[in-house]
XYZ file of C-alpha atoms in Angstrom:
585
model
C -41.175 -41.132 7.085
C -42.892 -44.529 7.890
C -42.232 -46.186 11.138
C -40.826 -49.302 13.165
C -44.095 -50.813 12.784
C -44.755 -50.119 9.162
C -41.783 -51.580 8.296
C -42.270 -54.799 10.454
C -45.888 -55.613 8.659
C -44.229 -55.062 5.130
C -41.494 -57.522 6.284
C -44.180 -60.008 7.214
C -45.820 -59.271 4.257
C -42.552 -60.331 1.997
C -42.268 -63.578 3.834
C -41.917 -66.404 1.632
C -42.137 -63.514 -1.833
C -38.749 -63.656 -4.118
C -35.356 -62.103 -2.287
C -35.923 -59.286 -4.977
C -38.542 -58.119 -2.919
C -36.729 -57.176 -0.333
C -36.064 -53.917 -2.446
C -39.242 -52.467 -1.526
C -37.966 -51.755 1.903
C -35.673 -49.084 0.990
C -35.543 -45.576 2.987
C -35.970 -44.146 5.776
C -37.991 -45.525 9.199
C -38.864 -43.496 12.520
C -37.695 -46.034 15.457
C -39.003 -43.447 17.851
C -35.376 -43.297 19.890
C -33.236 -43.429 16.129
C -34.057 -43.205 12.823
C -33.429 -46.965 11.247
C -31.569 -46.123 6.987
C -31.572 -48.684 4.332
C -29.387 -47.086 1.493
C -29.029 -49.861 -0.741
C -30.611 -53.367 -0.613
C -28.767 -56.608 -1.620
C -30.501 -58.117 -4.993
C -29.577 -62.059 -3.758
C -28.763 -63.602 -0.639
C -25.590 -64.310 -1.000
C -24.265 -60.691 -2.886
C -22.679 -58.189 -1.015
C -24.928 -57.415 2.130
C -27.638 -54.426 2.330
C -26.046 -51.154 3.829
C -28.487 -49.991 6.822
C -27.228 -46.913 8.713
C -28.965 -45.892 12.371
C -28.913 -41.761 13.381
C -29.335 -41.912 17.714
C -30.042 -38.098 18.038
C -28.282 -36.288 21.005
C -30.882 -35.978 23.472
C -30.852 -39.792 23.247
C -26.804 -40.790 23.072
C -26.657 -38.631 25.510
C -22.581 -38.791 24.946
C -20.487 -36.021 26.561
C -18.655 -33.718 24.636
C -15.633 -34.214 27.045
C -14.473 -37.647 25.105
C -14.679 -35.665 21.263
C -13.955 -32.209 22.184
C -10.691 -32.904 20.016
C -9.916 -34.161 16.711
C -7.988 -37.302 18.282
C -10.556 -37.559 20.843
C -13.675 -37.618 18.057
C -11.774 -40.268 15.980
C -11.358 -42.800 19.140
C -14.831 -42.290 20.235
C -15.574 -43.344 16.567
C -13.588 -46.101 16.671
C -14.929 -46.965 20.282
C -18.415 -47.027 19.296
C -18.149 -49.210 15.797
C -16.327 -51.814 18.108
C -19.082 -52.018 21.010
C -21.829 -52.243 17.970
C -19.904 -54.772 15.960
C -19.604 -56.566 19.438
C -23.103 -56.325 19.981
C -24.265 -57.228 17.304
C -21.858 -60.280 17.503
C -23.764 -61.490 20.786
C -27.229 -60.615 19.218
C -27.984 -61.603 15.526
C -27.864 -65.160 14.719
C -27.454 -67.054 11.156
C -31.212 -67.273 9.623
C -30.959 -69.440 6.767
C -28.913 -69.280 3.160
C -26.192 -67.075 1.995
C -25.205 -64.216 4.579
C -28.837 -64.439 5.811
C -28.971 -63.074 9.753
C -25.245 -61.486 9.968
C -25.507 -57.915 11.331
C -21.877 -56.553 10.810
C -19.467 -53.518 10.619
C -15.916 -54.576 10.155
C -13.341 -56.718 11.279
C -10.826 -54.571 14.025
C -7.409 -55.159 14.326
C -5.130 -52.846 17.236
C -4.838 -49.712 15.502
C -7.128 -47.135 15.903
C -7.999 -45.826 12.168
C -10.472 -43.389 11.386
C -13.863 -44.795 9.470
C -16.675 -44.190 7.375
C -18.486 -46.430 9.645
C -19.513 -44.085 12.632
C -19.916 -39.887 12.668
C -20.637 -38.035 15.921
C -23.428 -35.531 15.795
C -23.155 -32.207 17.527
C -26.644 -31.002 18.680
C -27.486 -27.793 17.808
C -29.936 -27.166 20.578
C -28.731 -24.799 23.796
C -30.318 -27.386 26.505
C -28.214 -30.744 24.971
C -25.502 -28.322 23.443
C -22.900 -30.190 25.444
C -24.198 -33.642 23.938
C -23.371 -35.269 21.282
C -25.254 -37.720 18.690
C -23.913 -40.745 16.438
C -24.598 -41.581 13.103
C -23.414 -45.950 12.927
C -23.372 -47.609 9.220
C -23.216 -51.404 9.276
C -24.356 -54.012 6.954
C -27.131 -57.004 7.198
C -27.705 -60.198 5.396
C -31.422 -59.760 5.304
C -32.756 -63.530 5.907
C -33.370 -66.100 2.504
C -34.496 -69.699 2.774
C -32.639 -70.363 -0.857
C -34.117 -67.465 -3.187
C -37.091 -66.747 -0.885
C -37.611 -64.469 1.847
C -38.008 -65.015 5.756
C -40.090 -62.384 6.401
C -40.926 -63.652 9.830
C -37.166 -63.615 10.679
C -36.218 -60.451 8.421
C -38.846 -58.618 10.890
C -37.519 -60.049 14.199
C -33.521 -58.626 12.554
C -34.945 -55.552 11.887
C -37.254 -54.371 14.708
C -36.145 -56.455 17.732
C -32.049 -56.881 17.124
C -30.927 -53.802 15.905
C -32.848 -51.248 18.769
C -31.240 -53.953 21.262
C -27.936 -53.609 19.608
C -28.331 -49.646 19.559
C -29.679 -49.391 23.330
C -26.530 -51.649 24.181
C -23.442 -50.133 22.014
C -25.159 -46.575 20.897
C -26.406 -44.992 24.389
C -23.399 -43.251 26.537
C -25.574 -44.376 29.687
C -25.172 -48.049 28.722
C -21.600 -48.151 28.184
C -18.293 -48.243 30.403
C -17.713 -44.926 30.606
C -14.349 -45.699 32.083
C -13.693 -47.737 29.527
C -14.366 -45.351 26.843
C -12.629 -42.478 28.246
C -9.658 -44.753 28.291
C -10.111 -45.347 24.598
C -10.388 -41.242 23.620
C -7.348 -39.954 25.983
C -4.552 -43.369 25.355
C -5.414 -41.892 21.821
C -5.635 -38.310 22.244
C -2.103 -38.655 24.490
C 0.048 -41.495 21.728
C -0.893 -38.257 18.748
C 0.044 -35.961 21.024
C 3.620 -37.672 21.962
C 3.843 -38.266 18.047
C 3.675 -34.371 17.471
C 6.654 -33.912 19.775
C 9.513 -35.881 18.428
C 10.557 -33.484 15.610
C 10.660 -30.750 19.031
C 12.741 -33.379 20.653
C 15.040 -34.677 17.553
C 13.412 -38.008 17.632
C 12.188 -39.956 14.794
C 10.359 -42.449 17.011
C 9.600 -43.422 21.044
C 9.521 -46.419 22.767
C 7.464 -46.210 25.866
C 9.025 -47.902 29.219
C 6.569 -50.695 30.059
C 5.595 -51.636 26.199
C 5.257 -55.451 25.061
C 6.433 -55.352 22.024
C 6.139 -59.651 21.183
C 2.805 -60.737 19.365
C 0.937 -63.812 19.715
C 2.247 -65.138 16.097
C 2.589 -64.280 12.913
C -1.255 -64.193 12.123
C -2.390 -62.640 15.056
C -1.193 -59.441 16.172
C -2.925 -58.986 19.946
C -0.258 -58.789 22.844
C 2.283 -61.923 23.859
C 0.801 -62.165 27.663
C 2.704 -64.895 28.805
C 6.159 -64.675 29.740
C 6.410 -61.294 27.765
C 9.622 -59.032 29.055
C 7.967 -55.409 29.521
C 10.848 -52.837 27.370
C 12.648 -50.986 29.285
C 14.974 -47.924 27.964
C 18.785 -48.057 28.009
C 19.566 -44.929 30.503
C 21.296 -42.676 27.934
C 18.300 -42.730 25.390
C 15.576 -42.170 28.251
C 13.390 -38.936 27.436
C 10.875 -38.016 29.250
C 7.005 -36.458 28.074
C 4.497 -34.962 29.940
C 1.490 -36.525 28.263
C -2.518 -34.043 28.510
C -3.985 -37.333 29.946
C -1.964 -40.256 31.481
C 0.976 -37.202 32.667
C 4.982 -38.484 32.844
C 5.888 -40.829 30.569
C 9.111 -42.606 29.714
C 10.788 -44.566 27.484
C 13.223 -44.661 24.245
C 14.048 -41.904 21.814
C 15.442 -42.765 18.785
C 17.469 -39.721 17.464
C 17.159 -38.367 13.876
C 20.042 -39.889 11.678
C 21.491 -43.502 10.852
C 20.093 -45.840 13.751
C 20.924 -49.934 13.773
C 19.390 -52.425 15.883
C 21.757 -55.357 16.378
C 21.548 -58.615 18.545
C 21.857 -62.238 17.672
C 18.650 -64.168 16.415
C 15.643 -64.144 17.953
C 16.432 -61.758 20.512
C 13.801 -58.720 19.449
C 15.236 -57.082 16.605
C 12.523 -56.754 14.227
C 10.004 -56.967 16.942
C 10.921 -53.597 17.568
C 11.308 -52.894 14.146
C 7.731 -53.684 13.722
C 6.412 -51.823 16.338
C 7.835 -48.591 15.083
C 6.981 -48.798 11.876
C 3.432 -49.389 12.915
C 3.704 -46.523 15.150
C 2.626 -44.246 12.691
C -0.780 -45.083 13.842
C -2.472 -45.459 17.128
C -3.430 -48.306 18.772
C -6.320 -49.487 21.667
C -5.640 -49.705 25.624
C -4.267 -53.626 26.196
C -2.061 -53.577 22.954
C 1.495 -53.174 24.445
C 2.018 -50.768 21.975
C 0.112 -48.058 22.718
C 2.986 -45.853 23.010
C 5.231 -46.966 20.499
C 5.094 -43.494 18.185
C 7.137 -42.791 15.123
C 7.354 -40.380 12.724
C 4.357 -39.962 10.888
C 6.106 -40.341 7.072
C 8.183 -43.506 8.529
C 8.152 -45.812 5.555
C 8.943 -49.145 5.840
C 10.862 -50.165 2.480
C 12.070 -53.616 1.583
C 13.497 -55.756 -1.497
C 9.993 -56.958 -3.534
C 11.042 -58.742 -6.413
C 8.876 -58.905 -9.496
C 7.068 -55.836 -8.960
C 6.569 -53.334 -11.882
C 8.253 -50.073 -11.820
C 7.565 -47.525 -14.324
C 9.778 -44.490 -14.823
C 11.591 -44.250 -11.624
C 14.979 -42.431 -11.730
C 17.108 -45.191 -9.537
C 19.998 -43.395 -11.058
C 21.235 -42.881 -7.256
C 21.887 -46.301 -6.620
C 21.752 -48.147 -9.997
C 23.868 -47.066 -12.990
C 25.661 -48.288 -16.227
C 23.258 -51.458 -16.900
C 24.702 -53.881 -19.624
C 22.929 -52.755 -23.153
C 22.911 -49.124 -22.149
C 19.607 -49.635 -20.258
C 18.089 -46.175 -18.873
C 18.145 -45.686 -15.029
C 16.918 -41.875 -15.097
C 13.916 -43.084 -16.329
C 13.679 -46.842 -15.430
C 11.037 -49.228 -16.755
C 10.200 -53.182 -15.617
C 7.466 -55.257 -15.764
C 9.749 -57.520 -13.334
C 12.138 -55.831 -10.910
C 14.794 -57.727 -9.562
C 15.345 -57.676 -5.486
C 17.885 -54.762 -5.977
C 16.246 -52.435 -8.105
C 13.012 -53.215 -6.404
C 14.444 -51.725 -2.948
C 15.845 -48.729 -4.606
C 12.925 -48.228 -6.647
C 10.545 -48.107 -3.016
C 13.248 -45.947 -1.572
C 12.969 -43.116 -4.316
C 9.083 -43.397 -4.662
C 9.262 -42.589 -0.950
C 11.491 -39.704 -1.521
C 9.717 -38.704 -4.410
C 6.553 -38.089 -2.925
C 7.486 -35.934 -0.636
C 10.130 -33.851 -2.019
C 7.696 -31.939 -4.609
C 4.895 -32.476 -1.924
C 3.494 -28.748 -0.376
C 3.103 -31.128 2.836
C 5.837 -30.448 5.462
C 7.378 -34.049 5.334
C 10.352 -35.634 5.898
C 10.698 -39.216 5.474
C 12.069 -41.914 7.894
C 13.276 -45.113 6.333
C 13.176 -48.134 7.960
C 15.001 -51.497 6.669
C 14.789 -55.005 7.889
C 18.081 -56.942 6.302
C 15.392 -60.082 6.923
C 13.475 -58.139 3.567
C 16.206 -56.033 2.170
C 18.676 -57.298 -0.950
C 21.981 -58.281 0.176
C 23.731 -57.267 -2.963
C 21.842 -53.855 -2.474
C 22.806 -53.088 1.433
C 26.496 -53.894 0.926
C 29.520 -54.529 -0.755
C 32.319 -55.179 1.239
C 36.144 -54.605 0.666
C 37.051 -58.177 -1.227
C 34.012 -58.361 -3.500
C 35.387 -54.827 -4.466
C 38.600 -56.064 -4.925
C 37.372 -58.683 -7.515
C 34.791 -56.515 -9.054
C 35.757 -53.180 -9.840
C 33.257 -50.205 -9.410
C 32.785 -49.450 -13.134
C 31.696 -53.511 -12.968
C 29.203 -52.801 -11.129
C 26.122 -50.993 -12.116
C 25.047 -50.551 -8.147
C 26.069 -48.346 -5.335
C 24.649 -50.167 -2.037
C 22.760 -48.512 0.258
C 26.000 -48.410 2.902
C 27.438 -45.565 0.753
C 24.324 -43.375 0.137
C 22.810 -43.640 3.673
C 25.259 -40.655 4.803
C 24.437 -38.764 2.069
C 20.611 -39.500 2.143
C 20.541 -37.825 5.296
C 23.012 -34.847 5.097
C 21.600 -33.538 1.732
C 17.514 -34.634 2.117
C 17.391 -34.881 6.338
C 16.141 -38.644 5.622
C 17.158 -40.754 8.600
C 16.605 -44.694 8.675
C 16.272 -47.185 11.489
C 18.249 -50.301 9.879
C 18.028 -53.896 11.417
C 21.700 -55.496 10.666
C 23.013 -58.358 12.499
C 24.888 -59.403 10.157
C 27.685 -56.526 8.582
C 29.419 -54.451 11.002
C 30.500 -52.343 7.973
C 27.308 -49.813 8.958
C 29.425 -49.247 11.974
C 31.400 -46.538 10.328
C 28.123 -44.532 9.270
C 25.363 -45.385 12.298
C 24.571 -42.247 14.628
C 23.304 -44.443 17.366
C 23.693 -48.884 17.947
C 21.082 -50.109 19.428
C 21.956 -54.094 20.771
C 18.779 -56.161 21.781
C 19.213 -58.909 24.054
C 15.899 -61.212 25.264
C 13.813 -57.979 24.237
C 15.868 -55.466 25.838
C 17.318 -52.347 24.570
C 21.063 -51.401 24.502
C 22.899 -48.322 23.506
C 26.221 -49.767 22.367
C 27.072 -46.936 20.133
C 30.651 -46.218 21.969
C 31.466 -49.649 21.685
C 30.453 -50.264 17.872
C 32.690 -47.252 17.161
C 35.279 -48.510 19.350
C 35.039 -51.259 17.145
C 34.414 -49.916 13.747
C 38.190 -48.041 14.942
C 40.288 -50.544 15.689
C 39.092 -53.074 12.950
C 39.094 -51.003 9.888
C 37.223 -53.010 6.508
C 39.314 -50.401 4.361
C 36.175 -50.135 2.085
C 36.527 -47.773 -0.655
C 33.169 -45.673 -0.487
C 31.579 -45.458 -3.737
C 28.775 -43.257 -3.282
C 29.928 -40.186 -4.067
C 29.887 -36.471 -2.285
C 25.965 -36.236 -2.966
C 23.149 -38.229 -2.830
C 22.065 -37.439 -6.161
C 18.437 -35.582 -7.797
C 14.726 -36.687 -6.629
C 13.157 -36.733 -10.279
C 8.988 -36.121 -9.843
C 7.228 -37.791 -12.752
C 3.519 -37.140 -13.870
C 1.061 -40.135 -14.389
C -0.422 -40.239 -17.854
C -4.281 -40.375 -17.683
C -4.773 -43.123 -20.090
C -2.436 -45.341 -18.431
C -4.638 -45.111 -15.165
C -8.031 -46.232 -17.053
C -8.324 -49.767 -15.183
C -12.127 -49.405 -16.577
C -10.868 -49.686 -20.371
C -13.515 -46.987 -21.208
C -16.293 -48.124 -19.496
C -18.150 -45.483 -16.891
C -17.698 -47.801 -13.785
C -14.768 -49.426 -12.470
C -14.725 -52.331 -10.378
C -12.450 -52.788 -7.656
C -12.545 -55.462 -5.327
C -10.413 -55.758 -2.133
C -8.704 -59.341 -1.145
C -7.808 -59.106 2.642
C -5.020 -56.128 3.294
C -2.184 -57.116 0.626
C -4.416 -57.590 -2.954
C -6.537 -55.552 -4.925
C -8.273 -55.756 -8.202
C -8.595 -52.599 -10.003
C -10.385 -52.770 -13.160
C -8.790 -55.420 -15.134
C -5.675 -55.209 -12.949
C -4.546 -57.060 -9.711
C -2.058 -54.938 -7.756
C 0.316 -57.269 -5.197
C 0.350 -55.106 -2.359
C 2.068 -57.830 0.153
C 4.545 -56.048 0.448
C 4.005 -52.505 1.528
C 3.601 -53.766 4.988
C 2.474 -50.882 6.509
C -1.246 -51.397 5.171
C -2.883 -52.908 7.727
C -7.241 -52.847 7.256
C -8.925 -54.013 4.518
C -10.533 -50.512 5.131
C -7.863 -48.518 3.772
C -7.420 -51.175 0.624
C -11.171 -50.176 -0.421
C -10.114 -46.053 0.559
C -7.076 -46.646 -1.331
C -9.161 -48.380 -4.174
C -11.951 -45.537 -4.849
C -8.960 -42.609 -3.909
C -7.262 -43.893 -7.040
C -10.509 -43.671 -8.975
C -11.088 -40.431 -7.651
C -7.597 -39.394 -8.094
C -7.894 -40.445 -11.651
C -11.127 -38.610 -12.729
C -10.434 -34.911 -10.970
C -6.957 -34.792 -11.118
C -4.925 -36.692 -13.102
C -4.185 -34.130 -16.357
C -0.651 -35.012 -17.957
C 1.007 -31.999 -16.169
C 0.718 -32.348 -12.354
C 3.039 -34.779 -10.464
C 2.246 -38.006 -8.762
C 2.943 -36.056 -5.852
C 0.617 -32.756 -6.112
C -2.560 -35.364 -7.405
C -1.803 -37.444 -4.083
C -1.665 -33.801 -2.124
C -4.879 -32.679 -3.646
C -6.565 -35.645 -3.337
C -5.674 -35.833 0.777
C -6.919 -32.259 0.947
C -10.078 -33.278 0.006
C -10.405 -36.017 1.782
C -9.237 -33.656 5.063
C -11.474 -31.208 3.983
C -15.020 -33.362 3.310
C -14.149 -36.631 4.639
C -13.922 -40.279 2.786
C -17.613 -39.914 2.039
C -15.828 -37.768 -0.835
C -14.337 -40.898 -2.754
C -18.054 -42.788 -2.968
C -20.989 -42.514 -0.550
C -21.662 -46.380 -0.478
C -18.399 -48.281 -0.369
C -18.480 -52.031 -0.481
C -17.817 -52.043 3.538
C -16.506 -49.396 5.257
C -13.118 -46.852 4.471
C -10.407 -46.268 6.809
C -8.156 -44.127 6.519
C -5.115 -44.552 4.860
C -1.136 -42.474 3.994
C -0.448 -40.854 1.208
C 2.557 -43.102 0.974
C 0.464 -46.647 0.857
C -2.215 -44.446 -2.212
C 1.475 -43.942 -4.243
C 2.265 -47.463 -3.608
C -0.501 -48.941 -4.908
C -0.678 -46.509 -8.270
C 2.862 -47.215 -8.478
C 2.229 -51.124 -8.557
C -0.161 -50.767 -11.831
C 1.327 -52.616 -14.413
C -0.002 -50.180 -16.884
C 1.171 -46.945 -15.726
C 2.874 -44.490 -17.875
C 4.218 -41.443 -16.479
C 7.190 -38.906 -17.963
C 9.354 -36.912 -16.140
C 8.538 -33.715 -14.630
């Protein structure tokens, strides 16, 4: 292995040589307190970056093995240290000339707490540092161009000068906030622990006492600060926890069954509808939500028309279509807002009914996103339009069933029917941002003002059909070895020849987990995709692996880094290909 000062006359060498030089710097280089990686150089300045990779041995991180004794607490500490070297390196490295020339990057963070490709702790194996731990950081670097032509001067001060300040800074436990980051490990270590108690507890989800819910806007998701109204619980849902790290804790449970959330306009509705259905993952100290949790297979599900759907059986909510079209095995290149929503409701319930995973789903519905002609029907459109008129049975009349046959409970935002009266568990009113439980009262209500309805959805819910990809129809490659994926923000990706729309599976939220979710599909395709297992056991297998040997599995040298992603968003995106062919199992 050559060394920090090899590798800074070879980059003064280069200066002013062709970019396609810069490949001769490849491997590995002894920076006496790490060991500096270049996997993979970039072949023009303004490609795809070079992926460098720095390994700070224990003896040198010095971190304690207090804040990653656990799984929780390893994955925050992860997540703790790729944000102080991104942050670093932020306040270091400098633009030096064309292209991406200077930048010295990991990713860009949002609130949640995901676990990445981008950092690895390192247990020692020595008895004197046994209770220290090391840490393996990837990153990426525009190495520095003037047009085509290399700035070896300024490639050499990146290399040997930025990057050891960046890892003294963000890499050594003895330079951080150690407060700081033992906040980070236990606020996460304490919201999975909470999460793994609301099945004990009958929850599906829990609202903390003291959460700010309200976001800056619509584009940036950080905490309203300024005249936010801190949630507080309505007395007869308060439960109490007693978390490992921060102790008591209070707040909202939201009991398993049919659960509204009513209140005029404006007044916090889906604001809280948001933050549970992003409390399926965990979130950093100063984000309001940080103990907001919700079932971990909550899925949010909406009306998304024009999406393809290929072989769903939406025969529980859509029947009879004019020309004596097939529901049991439906087909569309162009779904409509109705059989869109019940098409994402049964791919939810699909996945998990034939799944060896111990899941049960938790819908959650926005009537902001939903199809009206899907959610209701009420008593005079029946009168006008008799059942065997029309093909669907809204969501009012299967909701009940949903739940008593499958144990499938949804949190529904409706300010607008009281019809869901007659089949909510629990009424939750919000008013300016606070929580009511007006459950008596809706019922009360529901009582006294009968809709005399007829129910149309029958005494069952109806059969979860699984169906089994076809191989071919996965092959965005059209023969060739590689495929190409590329990932647009959080809501596209191209796959092959294919763009999938994922805008609206809402519940993606890191262009991390678009690249995972990009290579899982490749991988999914080439080990286990065979004509005869479900979408469901190739999704199973392929999160085993990934529990078993890490994302590393799905391609050692992503374009950027993975982060980990639900088997729910993988199915969504396989089920958006516009080419897939599956039969029924």
């Amino acid at each position: 292995m050559t060394n920090k000062e090899s590798l800074q006359r070879h980059l003064l060498q280069l200066d002013n040589r062709g970019y396609k030089a810069y490949k001769d710097i490849q491997g590995n280089y002894d920076f006496y307190e790490f060991t500096l990686i270049i996997d993979y150089v970039q072949g023009d300045p303004f490609a795809s970056p070079s992926k460098f990779r720095v390994i700070v041995p224990p003896n040198i991180a010095q971190i304690p093995r207090e804040v990653f004794n656990s799984r929780s607490r390893e994955i925050a500490l992860r997540d703790y240290l790729t944000r102080q070297f991104d942050r670093a390196a932020h306040s270091i490295s400098s633009k030096r000339g064309t292209g991406k020339s200077g930048m010295i990057a990991v990713t860009r963070f949002g609130q949640e707490v995901l676990e990445r490709t981008s950092a690895f702790i390192i247990s020692s194996n020595t008895s004197d540092i046994e209770d220290l731990g090391g840490v393996e950081l990837r990153f990426a670097v525009g190495l520095p161009a003037s047009g085509r032509s290399i700035l070896g001067r300024q490639a050499a001060e990146m290399l040997c000068e930025d990057i050891p300040e960046i890892v003294s800074k963000s890499l050594k436990y003895s330079h951080l906030n150690a407060a700081e980051c033992r906040r980070h490990v236990e606020t996460v270590e304490d919201a999975d622990w909470l999460r793994q108690q609301l099945a004990e507890k009958g929850l599906v989800a829990f609202v903390a006492e003291g959460s700010i819910l309200p976001r800056r806007s619509g584009v940036d998701n950080s905490p309203l600060l300024n005249n936010a109204v801190a949630f507080q619980s309505p007395p007869s849902l308060k439960v109490e926890f007693n978390c490992p790290n921060r102790g008591l804790i209070s707040g909202m449970g939201i009991p398993a069954g049919i659960t509204l959330i009513v209140g005029g306009g404006y007044h916090g509705k889906s604001t809280l509808l948001r933050a549970i259905e992003l409390g399926v993952y965990n979130r950093i100290p100063g984000d309001g939500r940080e103990f907001v949790v919700t079932n971990p297979a909550a899925v949010k599900i909406r009306a998304e028309d024009g999406r393809s759907v290929a072989g769903v059986d939406i025969s529980p909510f859509i029947n009879h279509l004019p020309q004596g079209r097939d529901t049991a095995q439906f087909y569309t290149e162009n779904a409509s807002g109705s059989t869109s929503q019940a098409a994402n409701i049964i791919e939810a319930l699909e996945l998990v009914a034939s799944s060896k995973e111990d899941l049960v789903p938790v819908l959650l519905v926005d009537e902001d996103t939903a199809a009206t002609n899907f959610m209701i029907r009420d008593r005079r459109m029946q009168e006008l339009i008799a059942k065997d008129k029309e093909p669907i049975t809204p969501f009012i009349d299967k909701v009940r069933e949903l739940y008593a046959d499958y144990g499938v409970s949804t949190i529904l935002v409706m300010g607008g029917s009281g019809d869901y009266f007659d089949v909510a568990d629990t009424v939750i009113a919000m008013e300016n941002f606070q929580a009511y439980n007006v459950t008596a009262k809706a019922k009360e209500i529901a009582k006294n003002y009968s809709i005399s309805r007829a129910a149309e959805g029958g005494e069952n819910f109806g059969e979860i059909t699984s169906r089994v990809p076809l191989p071919a129809s996965l092959d965005p490659s059209r023969g060739r070895r590689d495929v190409r994926v590329k990932v647009r923000d959080v809501d596209e990706l191209a796959f092959g020849t294919e763009d999938i729309d994922l805008g609206a599976v809402e519940q993606i939220v890191d262009s991390g987990q678009l690249r995972a979710i990009a290579a899982a599909m490749v991988y999914a395709k080439q080990q286990y995709m065979d004509g005869k297992r479900t979408l469901s056991e190739i999704i199973d297998l392929v999160m085993a692996d990934i529990d078993a040997q890490g994302m590393d599995i799905l391609s050692p040298f992503p374009e950027g880094d993975f982060a980990m992603f639900r088997r729910f968003e993988l199915a969504a995106a396989i089920n958006r290909l516009r080419s897939l062919s599956v039969v029924a199992k």
